C-alpha cells in the first residue's frame, strides 16, 4: 500500500489522551486548511466538540463519546460506588444530548454504562475503570474491523473504472480507518482499481468539499468536486454508475437518515436507473425505530447557511431559515444496505432483522 494512501486511511482522528483523562481529536472544522489536534479535557469541551462538528460522522462520534465517557469517569472523585454510578449517568446524559440523529452516540454511551451493571455496591472502582477502559478501546477496535468488512462488501458491488457519486463524508475521518461509503474506494485503490468519484460539496457545512474531496485527493483517487445541485447533470451525462452514501440511523424498515440532501440524490438515482447504496455498521441500525418517521432530525443554527463560510453575510439577517442537518431516504429508493455482516436487500424489514437474531 502506498504511503500517501495509508496516511489517509489510517488517520489518527480520535484517541484517548496519554493521561487517560482526556481525548485527542483532529478538529475537522479546520480541514482542509489546517490539521489541528485538540485535547478535550472537560465535559463541556467534549460536548462542544461533538455539537460543533469538530468531531463528526456517526461512527467517529460514537468512538469519541466512549473515550470521553471513560476519561470523565476517571475524573469522578469518589470511593463510593453509588455516587460514582449516579455521576457517571448524569455525564452520560449530558454527552448524549449533544446531537440527536446519529444513533452511534447513544449506542456507544449505553455500552459504556452497561459495564457498570457488572459492578456491585462494594465494587472496587479501580476495577470498574479498567473495564471501562477496555470497553471504549473495544468499541474503537470493532469499528476498525467493521469498516474493513463494509469496504470489502461494498467493493464487491463495483466494477473497476466506475463513476461514483457520494454525498457528505463517510471516510476515515468520520469513522476509523477506510470509512464506510468511501471504504470501497480506498480498498479498491489499494488493489489497483481506478474509480472516478464525484463529491457533492454538501451544503451548508461543506463536509464533501472540505473532507471528502480532501481525503480522496490526498489518497490519489480521481475526484471531482461538484455543488449539490449538480448531481442531476453528472448522472444525466452518464458519468455515475453507483451512489455510495453513509448513514446516521437506519430504521427497522430500511429508511435511512443521512446528511441533508441524501434523499434528493436517491430520488435522482432512481430516475436515472443508478444503484443507490447505503453503507454503515450495524451500530447505526436502530431496530427501536420502526420507520424513518421515528428518527429525530437535528435542526441547526441558521448562521451556518447565511454566514459561516462567507466573507460577509449572503442573506439578510432577518430572513427566516430552515436548517435541518439530515433527511431520511425512503427504503424504496435504496438498492442495498451494506453492513459489516453482509449486504441487505429488500424486503429490509426481514434482511435487517436477520442481522440481529438475538432480538427476535
Ligand atoms: O453532520 P455530520 O457531518 O456528522 O453528518 C455526517 C453524515 O451524514 C455521514 O454521512 C454519516 O454520519 C456517516 S459517517 C460514516
mmCIF file of C-alpha atoms and ligand atoms in Angstrom:
data_model
loop_
_atom_site.group_PDB
_atom_site.id
_atom_site.type_symbol
_atom_site.label_atom_id
_atom_site.label_comp_id
_atom_site.label_asym_id
_atom_site.label_seq_id
_atom_site.Cartn_x
_atom_site.Cartn_y
_atom_site.Cartn_z
ATOM 1 C CA UNK A 1 0.000 0.000 0.000
ATOM 2 C CA UNK A 2 1.373 3.446 -0.852
ATOM 3 C CA UNK A 3 2.369 5.761 1.966
ATOM 4 C CA UNK A 4 0.018 8.518 0.769
ATOM 5 C CA UNK A 5 -2.931 6.099 0.881
ATOM 6 C CA UNK A 6 -2.074 4.752 4.344
ATOM 7 C CA UNK A 7 -1.746 8.299 5.691
ATOM 8 C CA UNK A 8 -5.371 8.902 4.712
ATOM 9 C CA UNK A 9 -6.901 5.536 5.632
ATOM 10 C CA UNK A 10 -5.097 5.205 8.983
ATOM 11 C CA UNK A 11 -5.556 8.773 10.176
ATOM 12 C CA UNK A 12 -5.456 9.246 13.957
ATOM 13 C CA UNK A 13 -8.753 11.163 14.129
ATOM 14 C CA UNK A 14 -9.839 10.212 17.680
ATOM 15 C CA UNK A 15 -7.766 8.747 20.506
ATOM 16 C CA UNK A 16 -7.511 8.627 24.240
ATOM 17 C CA UNK A 17 -5.057 11.153 25.719
ATOM 18 C CA UNK A 18 -1.872 9.703 27.273
ATOM 19 C CA UNK A 19 -3.125 10.687 30.748
ATOM 20 C CA UNK A 20 -6.371 8.743 30.033
ATOM 21 C CA UNK A 21 -8.267 11.735 31.461
ATOM 22 C CA UNK A 22 -8.557 13.499 28.089
ATOM 23 C CA UNK A 23 -9.389 12.751 24.460
ATOM 24 C CA UNK A 24 -7.410 13.953 21.449
ATOM 25 C CA UNK A 25 -9.188 14.656 18.149
ATOM 26 C CA UNK A 26 -8.418 16.214 14.801
ATOM 27 C CA UNK A 27 -10.518 19.368 14.614
ATOM 28 C CA UNK A 28 -12.460 18.566 11.432
ATOM 29 C CA UNK A 29 -13.794 22.124 11.196
ATOM 30 C CA UNK A 30 -10.266 23.350 10.343
ATOM 31 C CA UNK A 31 -9.674 20.917 7.480
ATOM 32 C CA UNK A 32 -8.521 21.064 4.742
ATOM 33 C CA UNK A 33 -6.548 24.205 5.512
ATOM 34 C CA UNK A 34 -5.004 23.168 8.826
ATOM 35 C CA UNK A 35 -4.506 19.845 10.624
ATOM 36 C CA UNK A 36 -5.044 20.809 14.243
ATOM 37 C CA UNK A 37 -5.195 18.327 17.124
ATOM 38 C CA UNK A 38 -7.354 19.325 20.075
ATOM 39 C CA UNK A 39 -7.119 17.894 23.571
ATOM 40 C CA UNK A 40 -10.546 17.713 25.199
ATOM 41 C CA UNK A 41 -10.385 17.675 28.989
ATOM 42 C CA UNK A 42 -13.720 18.834 30.376
ATOM 43 C CA UNK A 43 -17.204 17.540 29.674
ATOM 44 C CA UNK A 44 -18.114 20.940 28.213
ATOM 45 C CA UNK A 45 -15.195 20.793 25.752
ATOM 46 C CA UNK A 46 -16.268 17.289 24.755
ATOM 47 C CA UNK A 47 -19.935 18.262 24.348
ATOM 48 C CA UNK A 48 -18.962 21.277 22.213
ATOM 49 C CA UNK A 49 -16.569 19.239 20.068
ATOM 50 C CA UNK A 50 -19.464 16.951 19.083
ATOM 51 C CA UNK A 51 -22.090 19.691 18.769
ATOM 52 C CA UNK A 52 -19.858 21.981 16.693
ATOM 53 C CA UNK A 53 -18.742 19.108 14.411
ATOM 54 C CA UNK A 54 -15.087 19.273 15.441
ATOM 55 C CA UNK A 55 -15.564 15.525 15.579
ATOM 56 C CA UNK A 56 -18.335 14.256 13.322
ATOM 57 C CA UNK A 57 -19.571 11.311 11.295
ATOM 58 C CA UNK A 58 -21.741 8.783 13.123
ATOM 59 C CA UNK A 59 -19.110 6.119 13.989
ATOM 60 C CA UNK A 60 -16.452 8.693 14.970
ATOM 61 C CA UNK A 61 -18.975 10.426 17.243
ATOM 62 C CA UNK A 62 -19.653 7.082 18.976
ATOM 63 C CA UNK A 63 -15.958 6.258 19.406
ATOM 64 C CA UNK A 64 -15.203 9.761 20.675
ATOM 65 C CA UNK A 65 -18.124 9.673 23.131
ATOM 66 C CA UNK A 66 -16.944 6.313 24.539
ATOM 67 C CA UNK A 67 -13.419 7.663 25.099
ATOM 68 C CA UNK A 68 -14.868 10.876 26.596
ATOM 69 C CA UNK A 69 -17.031 8.850 28.987
ATOM 70 C CA UNK A 70 -14.009 6.867 30.163
ATOM 71 C CA UNK A 71 -11.808 9.971 30.532
ATOM 72 C CA UNK A 72 -14.540 11.742 32.513
ATOM 73 C CA UNK A 73 -15.244 8.646 34.646
ATOM 74 C CA UNK A 74 -11.596 8.750 35.726
ATOM 75 C CA UNK A 75 -12.163 12.316 36.856
ATOM 76 C CA UNK A 76 -15.073 11.433 39.188
ATOM 77 C CA UNK A 77 -13.529 11.975 42.603
ATOM 78 C CA UNK A 78 -15.112 9.410 44.927
ATOM 79 C CA UNK A 79 -14.677 5.986 46.521
ATOM 80 C CA UNK A 80 -18.408 5.483 46.767
ATOM 81 C CA UNK A 81 -19.799 3.211 44.034
ATOM 82 C CA UNK A 82 -23.383 4.500 44.227
ATOM 83 C CA UNK A 83 -22.200 8.078 43.923
ATOM 84 C CA UNK A 84 -19.928 7.088 41.036
ATOM 85 C CA UNK A 85 -22.810 5.447 39.155
ATOM 86 C CA UNK A 86 -25.041 8.470 39.571
ATOM 87 C CA UNK A 87 -22.290 10.941 38.477
ATOM 88 C CA UNK A 88 -21.484 8.686 35.518
ATOM 89 C CA UNK A 89 -25.149 8.629 34.499
ATOM 90 C CA UNK A 90 -25.532 12.395 34.548
ATOM 91 C CA UNK A 91 -22.364 12.888 32.438
ATOM 92 C CA UNK A 92 -23.634 10.254 30.017
ATOM 93 C CA UNK A 93 -26.982 12.026 29.616
ATOM 94 C CA UNK A 94 -25.199 15.334 29.090
ATOM 95 C CA UNK A 95 -22.935 13.979 26.316
ATOM 96 C CA UNK A 96 -25.880 12.144 24.772
ATOM 97 C CA UNK A 97 -27.765 15.432 24.358
ATOM 98 C CA UNK A 98 -25.045 16.945 22.132
ATOM 99 C CA UNK A 99 -26.573 15.692 18.842
ATOM 100 C CA UNK A 100 -29.800 13.745 18.322
ATOM 101 C CA UNK A 101 -29.690 11.954 14.960
ATOM 102 C CA UNK A 102 -26.667 9.622 14.835
ATOM 103 C CA UNK A 103 -27.626 6.605 16.948
ATOM 104 C CA UNK A 104 -23.963 5.648 17.377
ATOM 105 C CA UNK A 105 -23.721 8.311 20.095
ATOM 106 C CA UNK A 106 -26.285 6.713 22.426
ATOM 107 C CA UNK A 107 -25.249 3.236 21.285
ATOM 108 C CA UNK A 108 -21.656 3.780 22.453
ATOM 109 C CA UNK A 109 -22.656 5.570 25.658
ATOM 110 C CA UNK A 110 -25.138 2.810 26.535
ATOM 111 C CA UNK A 111 -22.424 0.216 26.016
ATOM 112 C CA UNK A 112 -20.184 2.110 28.406
ATOM 113 C CA UNK A 113 -22.943 2.391 31.007
ATOM 114 C CA UNK A 114 -23.750 -1.308 30.725
ATOM 115 C CA UNK A 115 -20.247 -2.023 32.066
ATOM 116 C CA UNK A 116 -21.386 -0.548 35.393
ATOM 117 C CA UNK A 117 -24.180 -3.115 35.646
ATOM 118 C CA UNK A 118 -21.500 -5.748 36.220
ATOM 119 C CA UNK A 119 -20.460 -3.951 39.438
ATOM 120 C CA UNK A 120 -21.811 -4.463 42.963
ATOM 121 C CA UNK A 121 -22.247 -1.718 45.540
ATOM 122 C CA UNK A 122 -18.933 -2.599 47.165
ATOM 123 C CA UNK A 123 -17.166 -2.792 43.785
ATOM 124 C CA UNK A 124 -13.579 -1.596 43.627
ATOM 125 C CA UNK A 125 -13.672 1.486 41.417
ATOM 126 C CA UNK A 126 -10.202 0.743 40.070
ATOM 127 C CA UNK A 127 -11.567 -2.483 38.580
ATOM 128 C CA UNK A 128 -14.588 -0.682 37.127
ATOM 129 C CA UNK A 129 -12.369 1.919 35.491
ATOM 130 C CA UNK A 130 -10.244 -0.818 33.998
ATOM 131 C CA UNK A 131 -13.343 -2.415 32.475
ATOM 132 C CA UNK A 132 -14.488 0.951 31.118
ATOM 133 C CA UNK A 133 -11.059 1.471 29.560
ATOM 134 C CA UNK A 134 -11.319 -1.907 27.882
ATOM 135 C CA UNK A 135 -14.823 -1.188 26.601
ATOM 136 C CA UNK A 136 -14.003 2.117 24.890
ATOM 137 C CA UNK A 137 -10.947 0.576 23.259
ATOM 138 C CA UNK A 138 -13.074 -2.375 22.119
ATOM 139 C CA UNK A 139 -15.643 -0.014 20.561
ATOM 140 C CA UNK A 140 -12.834 1.596 18.562
ATOM 141 C CA UNK A 141 -11.232 -1.704 17.515
ATOM 142 C CA UNK A 142 -14.584 -3.167 16.494
ATOM 143 C CA UNK A 143 -15.261 -0.129 14.317
ATOM 144 C CA UNK A 144 -11.944 -0.633 12.527
ATOM 145 C CA UNK A 145 -12.930 -4.225 11.741
ATOM 146 C CA UNK A 146 -16.468 -3.193 10.719
ATOM 147 C CA UNK A 147 -15.180 -0.540 8.303
ATOM 148 C CA UNK A 148 -12.841 -3.029 6.714
ATOM 149 C CA UNK A 149 -15.622 -5.601 6.216
ATOM 150 C CA UNK A 150 -18.014 -2.936 4.856
ATOM 151 C CA UNK A 151 -15.297 -1.823 2.425
ATOM 152 C CA UNK A 152 -14.896 -5.387 1.156
ATOM 153 C CA UNK A 153 -18.635 -5.964 0.706
ATOM 154 C CA UNK A 154 -19.017 -2.527 -0.908
ATOM 155 C CA UNK A 155 -16.153 -3.154 -3.314
ATOM 156 C CA UNK A 156 -17.825 -6.381 -4.455
ATOM 157 C CA UNK A 157 -20.686 -4.235 -5.836
ATOM 158 C CA UNK A 158 -18.433 -2.072 -8.022
ATOM 159 C CA UNK A 159 -16.592 -2.505 -11.319
ATOM 160 C CA UNK A 160 -13.097 -1.207 -11.996
ATOM 161 C CA UNK A 161 -13.432 2.205 -13.682
ATOM 162 C CA UNK A 162 -16.889 3.008 -12.245
ATOM 163 C CA UNK A 163 -18.070 6.576 -11.756
ATOM 164 C CA UNK A 164 -19.274 7.079 -8.188
ATOM 165 C CA UNK A 165 -21.303 9.842 -6.591
ATOM 166 C CA UNK A 166 -21.082 10.408 -2.850
ATOM 167 C CA UNK A 167 -22.713 12.888 -0.517
ATOM 168 C CA UNK A 168 -21.260 14.256 2.737
ATOM 169 C CA UNK A 169 -18.276 12.487 4.260
ATOM 170 C CA UNK A 170 -18.166 8.853 5.275
ATOM 171 C CA UNK A 171 -14.424 8.283 5.056
ATOM 172 C CA UNK A 172 -11.699 7.606 7.636
ATOM 173 C CA UNK A 173 -12.212 10.974 9.366
ATOM 174 C CA UNK A 174 -15.850 10.077 10.050
ATOM 175 C CA UNK A 175 -15.072 6.550 11.266
ATOM 176 C CA UNK A 176 -11.906 4.652 11.993
ATOM 177 C CA UNK A 177 -9.791 3.619 9.017
ATOM 178 C CA UNK A 178 -11.137 3.269 5.449
ATOM 179 C CA UNK A 179 -14.576 4.637 6.338
ATOM 180 C CA UNK A 180 -17.904 3.251 5.222
ATOM 181 C CA UNK A 181 -19.137 4.843 1.968
ATOM 182 C CA UNK A 182 -15.587 5.754 0.937
ATOM 183 C CA UNK A 183 -14.101 2.489 2.205
ATOM 184 C CA UNK A 184 -14.620 0.518 -1.037
ATOM 185 C CA UNK A 185 -12.854 3.285 -2.951
ATOM 186 C CA UNK A 186 -9.762 3.243 -0.722
ATOM 187 C CA UNK A 187 -9.702 -0.550 -0.689
ATOM 188 C CA UNK A 188 -10.127 -0.598 -4.476
ATOM 189 C CA UNK A 189 -7.236 1.835 -4.819
ATOM 190 C CA UNK A 190 -5.098 -0.496 -2.710
ATOM 191 C CA UNK A 191 -5.925 -3.270 -5.178
ATOM 192 C CA UNK A 192 -5.070 -1.126 -8.198
ATOM 193 C CA UNK A 193 -8.649 -0.281 -9.210
ATOM 194 C CA UNK A 194 -9.499 3.178 -10.514
ATOM 195 C CA UNK A 195 -12.741 4.923 -9.661
ATOM 196 C CA UNK A 196 -13.917 8.346 -10.784
ATOM 197 C CA UNK A 197 -15.626 9.978 -7.864
ATOM 198 C CA UNK A 198 -17.960 12.973 -7.842
ATOM 199 C CA UNK A 199 -18.174 14.505 -4.405
ATOM 200 C CA UNK A 200 -21.168 16.710 -3.601
ATOM 201 C CA UNK A 201 -19.845 19.730 -1.703
ATOM 202 C CA UNK A 202 -22.649 19.139 0.855
ATOM 203 C CA UNK A 203 -24.326 22.403 1.768
ATOM 204 C CA UNK A 204 -24.369 24.018 4.222
ATOM 205 C CA UNK A 205 -21.373 22.687 6.191
ATOM 206 C CA UNK A 206 -19.325 21.527 3.214
ATOM 207 C CA UNK A 207 -18.190 18.157 4.529
ATOM 208 C CA UNK A 208 -17.959 16.969 0.907
ATOM 209 C CA UNK A 209 -15.728 19.838 -0.162
ATOM 210 C CA UNK A 210 -13.677 20.143 2.998
ATOM 211 C CA UNK A 211 -13.312 16.469 3.911
ATOM 212 C CA UNK A 212 -14.342 14.014 1.157
ATOM 213 C CA UNK A 213 -12.559 15.658 -1.747
ATOM 214 C CA UNK A 214 -9.576 16.241 0.576
ATOM 215 C CA UNK A 215 -9.359 12.582 1.653
ATOM 216 C CA UNK A 216 -9.771 11.216 -1.873
ATOM 217 C CA UNK A 217 -7.370 13.675 -3.479
ATOM 218 C CA UNK A 218 -4.708 13.007 -0.838
ATOM 219 C CA UNK A 219 -5.107 9.271 -1.425
ATOM 220 C CA UNK A 220 -4.531 9.704 -5.165
ATOM 221 C CA UNK A 221 -8.124 8.796 -6.122
ATOM 222 C CA UNK A 222 -9.676 10.669 -9.044
ATOM 223 C CA UNK A 223 -12.195 13.073 -7.501
ATOM 224 C CA UNK A 224 -14.252 15.924 -8.923
ATOM 225 C CA UNK A 225 -15.978 18.335 -6.585
ATOM 226 C CA UNK A 226 -19.487 19.479 -7.548
ATOM 227 C CA UNK A 227 -22.158 21.620 -5.895
ATOM 228 C CA UNK A 228 -25.114 19.628 -4.575
ATOM 229 C CA UNK A 229 -27.397 20.930 -7.325
ATOM 230 C CA UNK A 230 -25.116 19.431 -9.989
ATOM 231 C CA UNK A 231 -25.812 15.812 -9.084
ATOM 232 C CA UNK A 232 -28.518 15.511 -11.725
ATOM 233 C CA UNK A 233 -26.345 16.677 -14.616
ATOM 234 C CA UNK A 234 -23.476 14.296 -13.848
ATOM 235 C CA UNK A 235 -25.985 11.434 -13.690
ATOM 236 C CA UNK A 236 -27.627 12.515 -16.922
ATOM 237 C CA UNK A 237 -24.204 12.733 -18.574
ATOM 238 C CA UNK A 238 -23.775 9.028 -17.832
ATOM 239 C CA UNK A 239 -20.819 9.593 -15.521
ATOM 240 C CA UNK A 240 -22.254 7.787 -12.479
ATOM 241 C CA UNK A 241 -22.529 4.006 -12.132
ATOM 242 C CA UNK A 242 -23.332 3.907 -8.431
ATOM 243 C CA UNK A 243 -24.084 6.194 -5.482
ATOM 244 C CA UNK A 244 -22.387 5.409 -2.174
ATOM 245 C CA UNK A 245 -23.521 7.196 0.980
ATOM 246 C CA UNK A 246 -23.133 6.737 4.717
ATOM 247 C CA UNK A 247 -25.860 6.833 7.330
ATOM 248 C CA UNK A 248 -26.576 8.210 10.781
ATOM 249 C CA UNK A 249 -29.501 5.997 11.757
ATOM 250 C CA UNK A 250 -31.263 3.222 9.854
ATOM 251 C CA UNK A 251 -34.789 2.288 10.877
ATOM 252 C CA UNK A 252 -36.006 -1.313 11.022
ATOM 253 C CA UNK A 253 -37.758 -0.934 7.648
ATOM 254 C CA UNK A 254 -34.591 0.325 5.910
ATOM 255 C CA UNK A 255 -35.400 4.048 5.900
ATOM 256 C CA UNK A 256 -32.006 5.711 6.325
ATOM 257 C CA UNK A 257 -31.140 9.096 7.829
ATOM 258 C CA UNK A 258 -28.035 10.711 6.423
ATOM 259 C CA UNK A 259 -26.766 14.222 5.718
ATOM 260 C CA UNK A 260 -29.382 16.604 4.351
ATOM 261 C CA UNK A 261 -29.641 16.218 0.592
ATOM 262 C CA UNK A 262 -29.082 12.459 0.546
ATOM 263 C CA UNK A 263 -32.734 11.672 -0.180
ATOM 264 C CA UNK A 264 -32.634 14.026 -3.184
ATOM 265 C CA UNK A 265 -29.639 12.130 -4.540
ATOM 266 C CA UNK A 266 -31.555 8.846 -4.080
ATOM 267 C CA UNK A 267 -34.582 10.201 -5.957
ATOM 268 C CA UNK A 268 -32.322 11.301 -8.834
ATOM 269 C CA UNK A 269 -30.555 7.938 -8.859
ATOM 270 C CA UNK A 270 -33.901 6.148 -9.158
ATOM 271 C CA UNK A 271 -34.839 8.415 -12.072
ATOM 272 C CA UNK A 272 -31.607 7.648 -13.922
ATOM 273 C CA UNK A 273 -31.606 3.926 -13.012
ATOM 274 C CA UNK A 274 -28.409 4.146 -10.949
ATOM 275 C CA UNK A 275 -27.954 1.830 -7.941
ATOM 276 C CA UNK A 276 -28.064 3.669 -4.627
ATOM 277 C CA UNK A 277 -26.107 2.022 -1.790
ATOM 278 C CA UNK A 278 -26.178 2.961 1.888
ATOM 279 C CA UNK A 279 -23.108 1.756 3.781
ATOM 280 C CA UNK A 280 -22.873 1.617 7.555
ATOM 281 C CA UNK A 281 -22.045 -0.568 10.543
ATOM 282 C CA UNK A 282 -24.772 -2.423 12.433
ATOM 283 C CA UNK A 283 -24.175 0.083 15.262
ATOM 284 C CA UNK A 284 -26.035 2.575 13.036
ATOM 285 C CA UNK A 285 -29.131 0.377 12.743
ATOM 286 C CA UNK A 286 -31.780 1.248 15.309
ATOM 287 C CA UNK A 287 -34.330 -1.549 15.495
ATOM 288 C CA UNK A 288 -36.276 0.555 18.015
ATOM 289 C CA UNK A 289 -37.159 2.962 15.190
ATOM 290 C CA UNK A 290 -39.796 1.195 13.104
ATOM 291 C CA UNK A 291 -39.605 3.715 10.244
ATOM 292 C CA UNK A 292 -37.799 6.916 9.361
ATOM 293 C CA UNK A 293 -40.647 8.892 10.946
ATOM 294 C CA UNK A 294 -39.279 7.837 14.341
ATOM 295 C CA UNK A 295 -35.864 9.390 13.672
ATOM 296 C CA UNK A 296 -35.254 12.783 15.256
ATOM 297 C CA UNK A 297 -33.784 15.224 12.767
ATOM 298 C CA UNK A 298 -31.311 17.735 14.151
ATOM 299 C CA UNK A 299 -32.056 21.395 13.426
ATOM 300 C CA UNK A 300 -29.002 23.645 13.379
ATOM 301 C CA UNK A 301 -28.145 27.319 13.624
ATOM 302 C CA UNK A 302 -29.306 29.387 10.580
ATOM 303 C CA UNK A 303 -25.946 31.182 10.711
ATOM 304 C CA UNK A 304 -24.447 28.071 9.095
ATOM 305 C CA UNK A 305 -26.464 28.884 5.966
ATOM 306 C CA UNK A 306 -26.257 32.676 5.946
ATOM 307 C CA UNK A 307 -22.804 33.462 7.247
ATOM 308 C CA UNK A 308 -20.427 30.733 8.169
ATOM 309 C CA UNK A 309 -18.303 30.312 5.070
ATOM 310 C CA UNK A 310 -18.598 33.787 3.579
ATOM 311 C CA UNK A 311 -16.516 36.926 4.000
ATOM 312 C CA UNK A 312 -19.796 38.749 4.505
ATOM 313 C CA UNK A 313 -23.381 37.534 5.084
ATOM 314 C CA UNK A 314 -25.116 36.234 1.963
ATOM 315 C CA UNK A 315 -28.671 36.769 3.215
ATOM 316 C CA UNK A 316 -30.467 39.442 5.167
ATOM 317 C CA UNK A 317 -30.073 38.888 8.903
ATOM 318 C CA UNK A 318 -33.875 38.921 9.330
ATOM 319 C CA UNK A 319 -34.553 36.273 6.643
ATOM 320 C CA UNK A 320 -36.105 33.080 8.021
ATOM 321 C CA UNK A 321 -34.005 29.933 7.635
ATOM 322 C CA UNK A 322 -34.733 26.232 7.961
ATOM 323 C CA UNK A 323 -31.563 24.251 8.597
ATOM 324 C CA UNK A 324 -32.203 20.517 9.086
ATOM 325 C CA UNK A 325 -28.907 18.627 9.268
ATOM 326 C CA UNK A 326 -30.291 15.307 7.975
ATOM 327 C CA UNK A 327 -33.046 13.819 5.886
ATOM 328 C CA UNK A 328 -34.439 10.322 5.601
ATOM 329 C CA UNK A 329 -34.128 8.344 2.387
ATOM 330 C CA UNK A 330 -37.137 6.116 1.883
ATOM 331 C CA UNK A 331 -36.216 2.426 1.825
ATOM 332 C CA UNK A 332 -37.910 2.049 -1.590
ATOM 333 C CA UNK A 333 -35.095 4.169 -3.094
ATOM 334 C CA UNK A 334 -32.278 2.086 -1.604
ATOM 335 C CA UNK A 335 -30.773 -0.709 -3.714
ATOM 336 C CA UNK A 336 -28.893 -2.269 -0.809
ATOM 337 C CA UNK A 337 -27.657 -1.545 2.714
ATOM 338 C CA UNK A 338 -24.061 -2.677 3.132
ATOM 339 C CA UNK A 339 -23.065 -3.658 6.680
ATOM 340 C CA UNK A 340 -20.089 -5.475 8.160
ATOM 341 C CA UNK A 341 -22.272 -8.584 8.401
ATOM 342 C CA UNK A 342 -23.257 -8.597 4.755
ATOM 343 C CA UNK A 343 -25.335 -6.892 2.065
ATOM 344 C CA UNK A 344 -29.022 -6.430 2.904
ATOM 345 C CA UNK A 345 -31.635 -6.069 0.189
ATOM 346 C CA UNK A 346 -35.409 -5.572 0.165
ATOM 347 C CA UNK A 347 -37.519 -6.507 1.987
ATOM 348 C CA UNK A 348 -35.338 -4.689 4.529
ATOM 349 C CA UNK A 349 -37.658 -5.455 7.421
ATOM 350 C CA UNK A 350 -36.547 -9.068 7.005
ATOM 351 C CA UNK A 351 -32.929 -8.653 5.904
ATOM 352 C CA UNK A 352 -32.128 -6.157 8.691
ATOM 353 C CA UNK A 353 -33.898 -8.227 11.363
ATOM 354 C CA UNK A 354 -31.770 -11.215 10.310
ATOM 355 C CA UNK A 355 -28.674 -9.236 11.401
ATOM 356 C CA UNK A 356 -29.947 -9.233 14.993
ATOM 357 C CA UNK A 357 -31.053 -12.830 15.691
ATOM 358 C CA UNK A 358 -30.711 -12.204 19.446
ATOM 359 C CA UNK A 359 -33.506 -9.614 19.284
ATOM 360 C CA UNK A 360 -36.031 -11.958 17.646
HETATM 361 O O1 LIG B 1 -23.327 16.244 10.391
HETATM 362 P P1 LIG B 1 -22.301 15.168 10.121
HETATM 363 O O2 LIG B 1 -21.142 15.667 9.357
HETATM 364 O O3 LIG B 1 -21.920 14.428 11.381
HETATM 365 O O4 LIG B 1 -23.085 14.143 9.193
HETATM 366 C C1 LIG B 1 -22.380 13.020 8.756
HETATM 367 C C2 LIG B 1 -23.089 12.169 7.802
HETATM 368 O O5 LIG B 1 -24.230 12.396 7.435
HETATM 369 C C3 LIG B 1 -22.348 10.920 7.389
HETATM 370 O O6 LIG B 1 -22.704 10.529 6.100
HETATM 371 C C4 LIG B 1 -22.711 9.788 8.361
HETATM 372 O O7 LIG B 1 -22.500 10.193 9.679
HETATM 373 C C5 LIG B 1 -21.938 8.564 8.092
HETATM 374 S S1 LIG B 1 -20.237 8.707 8.537
HETATM 375 C C6 LIG B 1 -19.571 7.196 8.231
#
